[in-house]
Amino acid sequence: MTLQVPYQLFKYERFKTNPVRVGNLTIGGNSPIVLQSMCNTSTSDVKASVAQAKEIFNAGGEMIRYTVIHQKDAEALREIREELNKDGYNQPIVADVHFNAELANIAAKYVEKVRINPGNFIDKRAKFETKEYTDIKWNEELLKVEKKLVELIHICKENKTALRIGTNHGSLSDRIMSRYGNTVEGMVEATMEFLRICKKENFEHVVVSLKSSNVKVMVTAYRNIVSVMHKENMHYPLHLGVTEAGNGLSGRIKSAAGIGALLNDGLGDTIRVSLTENPSREIPVAQSIIKHFANRNDKATAQPTDIKYDPFSISQRTIETSTDIQTKHPAVVIDLRHLEEINECDIEALGYKKSSDKWEPSRRAAEYAFANTTKINTFAPEGFKFLYESYLDGKPCKRTAPILTRAEYLKLYKLTRLKEKWVYLRLNELTDEMVGILNDDNHVVIILETTHPHGTADQRSFFMHMAQHNLKHPVIIKRNYVEEDATQMAIKAAADIAPLLTDGFGNGIWLTNPFITDAKIVHEISFEILQATRARSTSTEFIACPSCGRTQFDIEKVLEEVKDRTKHLYHLKIGVMGCLVNGPGEMADADYGYVGAAKDKVSLYKGKTQVRKNIPAANAVDELIDLIKTNGDWIDK
């Protein structure tokens, strides 16, 4: 199926969706983006659930969600709603229901919105078994879905309750995976089955989400569903989020990367940042992401005449170069211009460790550093280069490369002895003259800068103009910030650069900030952005749920312990999940998993297979380490 891009690629403009009324809020249409979170209390504990809701609302949250496991939870929603109203909190509440359509029917009478998951609305938990479905059998299964969904729709209509069709990459049904695999296409079709029923029933109070813990999958899934909905004349608002983003700086960067990539395209009407922390701490992060996209309306950049770009699939831009730049993964440039001299401690901050007479690179060793001094009191690591804006009196020096302005390059490009030169370029500088020269010079690394208010679109357009002229030079994405707070810088940088990395653009990143000159901080932000987009894996990938009322252990504490003991296992993905309801599915691409099974009990997974069941929580992390060692995946620090 050929997909069209119905949203703007080169101009910031909110994609037009239907307005959906949810209590006293409107999601979609011309309404502001709504911020929401999810309580992690036991829903039937009304007192605790009300208290946490107030905490989230006081932090700036505009909507909250509760998990509904039992009928007791569903019935408790009525009391929660009454208690919140009594205290002046009239913001919408949402019921989150899995595996039990009857609970959704009950909850729909008490709340402003119900979230259901197409992967388990009537299906049991996926066993990842492939079955053959004839068209007749397939349609029979669809009729079962329609019967139960129509029942819920009628209740929603009677009670003016909205519905979220919330598909998760990790919890597709065996039926969908049997035909489409655990793919973006499967996510889209699982969602569309439900949306077609809603449309058939003339039920428009619907919000859509297609989440994943994999940022590339998440971004691609949303882009695909928007195009497919547009083709079928559907315009439901979008709820954005990266599932199991984790905690700390990495969790914030991962969330900003996925959500920011879509907001850059004008997609998204409500967002939830999923952190394995107190839910109220999600709201400031969400606010920062939204604020970053304020005042961008109608900011447009130059559009290429020939768009060679497919936003609906995951691919990597091809480069051809005679420079020394890495081609297997994006490089990292650290800005050291503030240093009057460079010492061993400065090299260590870039990810290297001194060992006798040489530097040993860590997994997170930066390949380049921009310097504004020639006073270097140590030798450079093997494979590392210093970058200078002048060429040291025009003489090549070992492990250095010159950075040239466009004007300087036009004067020097014929000097063949410059094996590698880095050239600052912006979109408006990619003239016919420059294109002609670059086509004859494969010794150039382009430093792509932008001052455009919609910078990501501007840099995206540059890559498309390069493709239009068949330019295959490596490109370093450079962004400049003036944030005094490192977390704010990280959120902005992730939102700006991740969209390009997820599209396969960029052979390196370079972040600058005059207020944050600590190389270790910028180093961490840079590598976490690459990790979040899976452009370059340099540490363990942790898939950790934010927890909800189903979680019966201190997941924040456990996650920190697991991270502390396994963060050096860069070749692994490890899941830390709150419960068996969604945990195994949501961490489906993890190599190992720690999943809450019952009170003080944990089950461990190797891939999708449960291998140790109901072990005491007190011993569970040790058991996880033992499991990794038993399977030969352990590496000593």
Short mmCIF file of N, CA and C in Angstrom, two decimals, residues 412-497:
data_model
loop_
_atom_site.label_atom_id
_atom_site.label_comp_id
_atom_site.label_asym_id
_atom_site.label_seq_id
_atom_site.Cartn_x
_atom_site.Cartn_y
_atom_site.Cartn_z
N LEU A 412 40.05 26.95 -0.34
CA LEU A 412 41.03 25.90 -0.04
C LEU A 412 40.70 24.53 -0.63
N TYR A 413 39.53 24.37 -1.22
CA TYR A 413 39.11 23.01 -1.58
C TYR A 413 40.04 22.33 -2.59
N LYS A 414 40.77 23.12 -3.36
CA LYS A 414 41.66 22.53 -4.37
C LYS A 414 42.97 22.02 -3.77
N LEU A 415 43.19 22.32 -2.48
CA LEU A 415 44.42 21.84 -1.83
C LEU A 415 44.25 20.37 -1.48
N THR A 416 44.71 19.49 -2.34
CA THR A 416 44.46 18.06 -2.18
C THR A 416 45.13 17.48 -0.94
N ARG A 417 46.14 18.19 -0.39
CA ARG A 417 46.80 17.65 0.80
C ARG A 417 45.90 17.69 2.03
N LEU A 418 44.79 18.43 1.95
CA LEU A 418 43.83 18.41 3.04
C LEU A 418 42.97 17.17 2.90
N LYS A 419 43.43 16.09 3.46
CA LYS A 419 42.71 14.82 3.31
C LYS A 419 41.32 14.89 3.90
N GLU A 420 41.20 15.61 5.00
CA GLU A 420 39.89 15.70 5.67
C GLU A 420 39.66 17.13 6.13
N LYS A 421 38.58 17.72 5.70
CA LYS A 421 38.23 19.05 6.18
C LYS A 421 36.75 19.07 6.52
N TRP A 422 36.46 19.75 7.61
CA TRP A 422 35.09 19.89 8.08
C TRP A 422 34.59 21.28 7.69
N VAL A 423 33.40 21.34 7.14
CA VAL A 423 32.90 22.59 6.58
C VAL A 423 31.54 22.93 7.18
N TYR A 424 31.43 24.12 7.77
CA TYR A 424 30.14 24.62 8.25
C TYR A 424 29.24 24.93 7.06
N LEU A 425 28.04 24.37 7.08
CA LEU A 425 27.07 24.68 6.03
C LEU A 425 25.67 24.79 6.63
N ARG A 426 24.89 25.66 6.04
CA ARG A 426 23.47 25.76 6.35
C ARG A 426 22.70 25.58 5.06
N LEU A 427 21.40 25.41 5.19
CA LEU A 427 20.59 25.11 4.02
C LEU A 427 20.73 26.16 2.93
N ASN A 428 20.72 27.44 3.32
CA ASN A 428 20.79 28.50 2.31
C ASN A 428 22.17 28.62 1.66
N GLU A 429 23.15 27.88 2.18
CA GLU A 429 24.50 27.92 1.61
C GLU A 429 24.75 26.77 0.64
N LEU A 430 23.77 25.89 0.50
CA LEU A 430 23.92 24.75 -0.42
C LEU A 430 23.51 25.20 -1.83
N THR A 431 24.31 26.09 -2.39
CA THR A 431 24.03 26.67 -3.70
C THR A 431 24.47 25.72 -4.81
N ASP A 432 24.12 26.05 -6.04
CA ASP A 432 24.54 25.24 -7.19
C ASP A 432 26.06 25.16 -7.27
N GLU A 433 26.73 26.29 -6.97
CA GLU A 433 28.19 26.30 -6.99
C GLU A 433 28.75 25.33 -5.96
N MET A 434 28.19 25.37 -4.74
CA MET A 434 28.67 24.49 -3.68
C MET A 434 28.39 23.03 -4.01
N VAL A 435 27.23 22.75 -4.57
CA VAL A 435 26.89 21.38 -4.96
C VAL A 435 27.89 20.85 -5.97
N GLY A 436 28.23 21.66 -6.96
CA GLY A 436 29.18 21.24 -7.99
C GLY A 436 30.55 20.92 -7.41
N ILE A 437 31.01 21.75 -6.48
CA ILE A 437 32.32 21.54 -5.86
C ILE A 437 32.31 20.29 -4.98
N LEU A 438 31.25 20.14 -4.19
CA LEU A 438 31.17 18.98 -3.30
C LEU A 438 31.11 17.67 -4.08
N ASN A 439 30.48 17.69 -5.23
CA ASN A 439 30.40 16.47 -6.04
C ASN A 439 31.78 16.00 -6.49
N ASP A 440 32.76 16.90 -6.49
CA ASP A 440 34.13 16.54 -6.90
C ASP A 440 35.08 16.40 -5.71
N ASP A 441 34.55 16.47 -4.50
CA ASP A 441 35.42 16.44 -3.31
C ASP A 441 34.79 15.56 -2.23
N ASN A 442 35.30 14.35 -2.10
CA ASN A 442 34.77 13.44 -1.07
C ASN A 442 35.64 13.41 0.18
N HIS A 443 36.40 14.50 0.39
CA HIS A 443 37.22 14.63 1.60
C HIS A 443 36.57 15.60 2.59
N VAL A 444 35.28 15.82 2.45
CA VAL A 444 34.57 16.81 3.26
C VAL A 444 33.62 16.13 4.25
N VAL A 445 33.65 16.61 5.48
CA VAL A 445 32.62 16.30 6.47
C VAL A 445 31.82 17.58 6.68
N ILE A 446 30.52 17.52 6.48
CA ILE A 446 29.67 18.70 6.59
C ILE A 446 29.20 18.86 8.03
N ILE A 447 29.36 20.06 8.57
CA ILE A 447 28.79 20.40 9.88
C ILE A 447 27.50 21.17 9.61
N LEU A 448 26.39 20.53 9.89
CA LEU A 448 25.09 21.11 9.56
C LEU A 448 24.55 21.92 10.73
N GLU A 449 24.52 23.22 10.57
CA GLU A 449 24.00 24.12 11.60
C GLU A 449 22.65 24.67 11.18
N THR A 450 21.94 25.24 12.12
CA THR A 450 20.69 25.93 11.82
C THR A 450 20.39 26.96 12.90
N THR A 451 19.83 28.06 12.48
CA THR A 451 19.30 29.06 13.42
C THR A 451 17.81 29.24 13.16
N HIS A 452 17.25 28.37 12.34
CA HIS A 452 15.84 28.47 11.97
C HIS A 452 14.96 28.16 13.18
N PRO A 453 13.84 28.87 13.36
CA PRO A 453 12.96 28.59 14.51
C PRO A 453 12.36 27.18 14.47
N HIS A 454 12.27 26.59 13.30
CA HIS A 454 11.84 25.20 13.18
C HIS A 454 13.04 24.40 12.66
N GLY A 455 14.06 24.34 13.52
CA GLY A 455 15.37 23.85 13.12
C GLY A 455 15.40 22.44 12.60
N THR A 456 14.62 21.54 13.19
CA THR A 456 14.64 20.15 12.75
C THR A 456 14.18 20.03 11.30
N ALA A 457 13.11 20.74 10.96
CA ALA A 457 12.62 20.72 9.58
C ALA A 457 13.66 21.32 8.64
N ASP A 458 14.34 22.36 9.10
CA ASP A 458 15.37 23.00 8.29
C ASP A 458 16.51 22.04 8.00
N GLN A 459 16.94 21.30 9.03
CA GLN A 459 18.02 20.34 8.83
C GLN A 459 17.55 19.13 8.03
N ARG A 460 16.32 18.71 8.24
CA ARG A 460 15.76 17.63 7.43
C ARG A 460 15.76 18.02 5.94
N SER A 461 15.36 19.26 5.67
CA SER A 461 15.34 19.74 4.29
C SER A 461 16.74 19.72 3.68
N PHE A 462 17.76 20.03 4.48
CA PHE A 462 19.14 19.99 3.99
C PHE A 462 19.48 18.59 3.50
N PHE A 463 19.14 17.58 4.30
CA PHE A 463 19.43 16.20 3.89
C PHE A 463 18.70 15.85 2.60
N MET A 464 17.48 16.33 2.45
CA MET A 464 16.72 16.03 1.24
C MET A 464 17.29 16.77 0.03
N HIS A 465 17.77 17.98 0.24
CA HIS A 465 18.45 18.68 -0.84
C HIS A 465 19.74 17.94 -1.23
N MET A 466 20.44 17.38 -0.25
CA MET A 466 21.63 16.58 -0.56
C MET A 466 21.25 15.38 -1.42
N ALA A 467 20.18 14.69 -1.03
CA ALA A 467 19.74 13.52 -1.79
C ALA A 467 19.33 13.92 -3.20
N GLN A 468 18.71 15.06 -3.32
CA GLN A 468 18.27 15.56 -4.62
C GLN A 468 19.46 15.75 -5.57
N HIS A 469 20.61 16.15 -4.99
CA HIS A 469 21.82 16.39 -5.79
C HIS A 469 22.81 15.23 -5.69
N ASN A 470 22.37 14.11 -5.12
CA ASN A 470 23.20 12.90 -5.00
C ASN A 470 24.49 13.15 -4.23
N LEU A 471 24.43 13.99 -3.22
CA LEU A 471 25.57 14.24 -2.35
C LEU A 471 25.56 13.22 -1.21
N LYS A 472 26.66 12.50 -1.03
CA LYS A 472 26.71 11.42 -0.05
C LYS A 472 27.80 11.66 1.01
N HIS A 473 28.07 12.91 1.29
CA HIS A 473 29.07 13.25 2.29
C HIS A 473 28.54 12.98 3.70
N PRO A 474 29.42 12.63 4.64
CA PRO A 474 28.99 12.50 6.04
C PRO A 474 28.58 13.86 6.59
N VAL A 475 27.58 13.85 7.47
CA VAL A 475 27.04 15.09 8.03
C VAL A 475 27.00 15.00 9.55
N ILE A 476 27.55 16.00 10.22
CA ILE A 476 27.47 16.13 11.67
C ILE A 476 26.34 17.10 11.99
N ILE A 477 25.37 16.66 12.78
CA ILE A 477 24.25 17.52 13.17
C ILE A 477 24.70 18.36 14.37
N LYS A 478 24.78 19.66 14.18
CA LYS A 478 25.23 20.55 15.25
C LYS A 478 24.07 21.41 15.71
N ARG A 479 23.84 21.43 17.03
CA ARG A 479 22.81 22.29 17.61
C ARG A 479 23.40 23.07 18.78
N ASN A 480 23.00 24.33 18.88
CA ASN A 480 23.52 25.22 19.92
C ASN A 480 22.40 25.60 20.89
N TYR A 481 22.68 25.52 22.18
CA TYR A 481 21.68 25.80 23.21
C TYR A 481 22.21 26.83 24.20
N VAL A 482 21.28 27.47 24.88
CA VAL A 482 21.65 28.47 25.90
C VAL A 482 20.89 28.18 27.19
N GLU A 483 20.78 26.91 27.54
CA GLU A 483 20.08 26.50 28.75
C GLU A 483 21.05 26.44 29.92
N GLU A 484 20.63 26.96 31.06
CA GLU A 484 21.46 26.86 32.26
C GLU A 484 21.26 25.53 32.97
N ASP A 485 20.15 24.87 32.69
CA ASP A 485 19.83 23.59 33.33
C ASP A 485 20.13 22.45 32.34
N ALA A 486 20.92 21.48 32.79
CA ALA A 486 21.34 20.39 31.91
C ALA A 486 20.17 19.53 31.45
N THR A 487 19.21 19.29 32.34
CA THR A 487 18.06 18.46 31.96
C THR A 487 17.24 19.14 30.87
N GLN A 488 17.06 20.45 30.99
CA GLN A 488 16.32 21.18 29.96
C GLN A 488 17.06 21.13 28.62
N MET A 489 18.36 21.25 28.67
CA MET A 489 19.14 21.13 27.44
C MET A 489 18.97 19.74 26.84
N ALA A 490 19.01 18.71 27.68
CA ALA A 490 18.88 17.34 27.20
C ALA A 490 17.53 17.10 26.54
N ILE A 491 16.46 17.61 27.15
CA ILE A 491 15.12 17.44 26.59
C ILE A 491 15.02 18.12 25.23
N LYS A 492 15.52 19.34 25.14
CA LYS A 492 15.46 20.07 23.87
C LYS A 492 16.30 19.38 22.79
N ALA A 493 17.51 18.99 23.16
CA ALA A 493 18.40 18.35 22.18
C ALA A 493 17.81 17.04 21.68
N ALA A 494 17.23 16.26 22.58
CA ALA A 494 16.62 15.00 22.17
C ALA A 494 15.46 15.24 21.22
N ALA A 495 14.62 16.22 21.54
CA ALA A 495 13.47 16.53 20.69
C ALA A 495 13.90 17.06 19.33
N ASP A 496 15.03 17.77 19.27
CA ASP A 496 15.51 18.35 18.02
C ASP A 496 16.24 17.35 17.13
N ILE A 497 17.09 16.54 17.74
CA ILE A 497 17.99 15.69 16.96
C ILE A 497 17.43 14.29 16.72
#
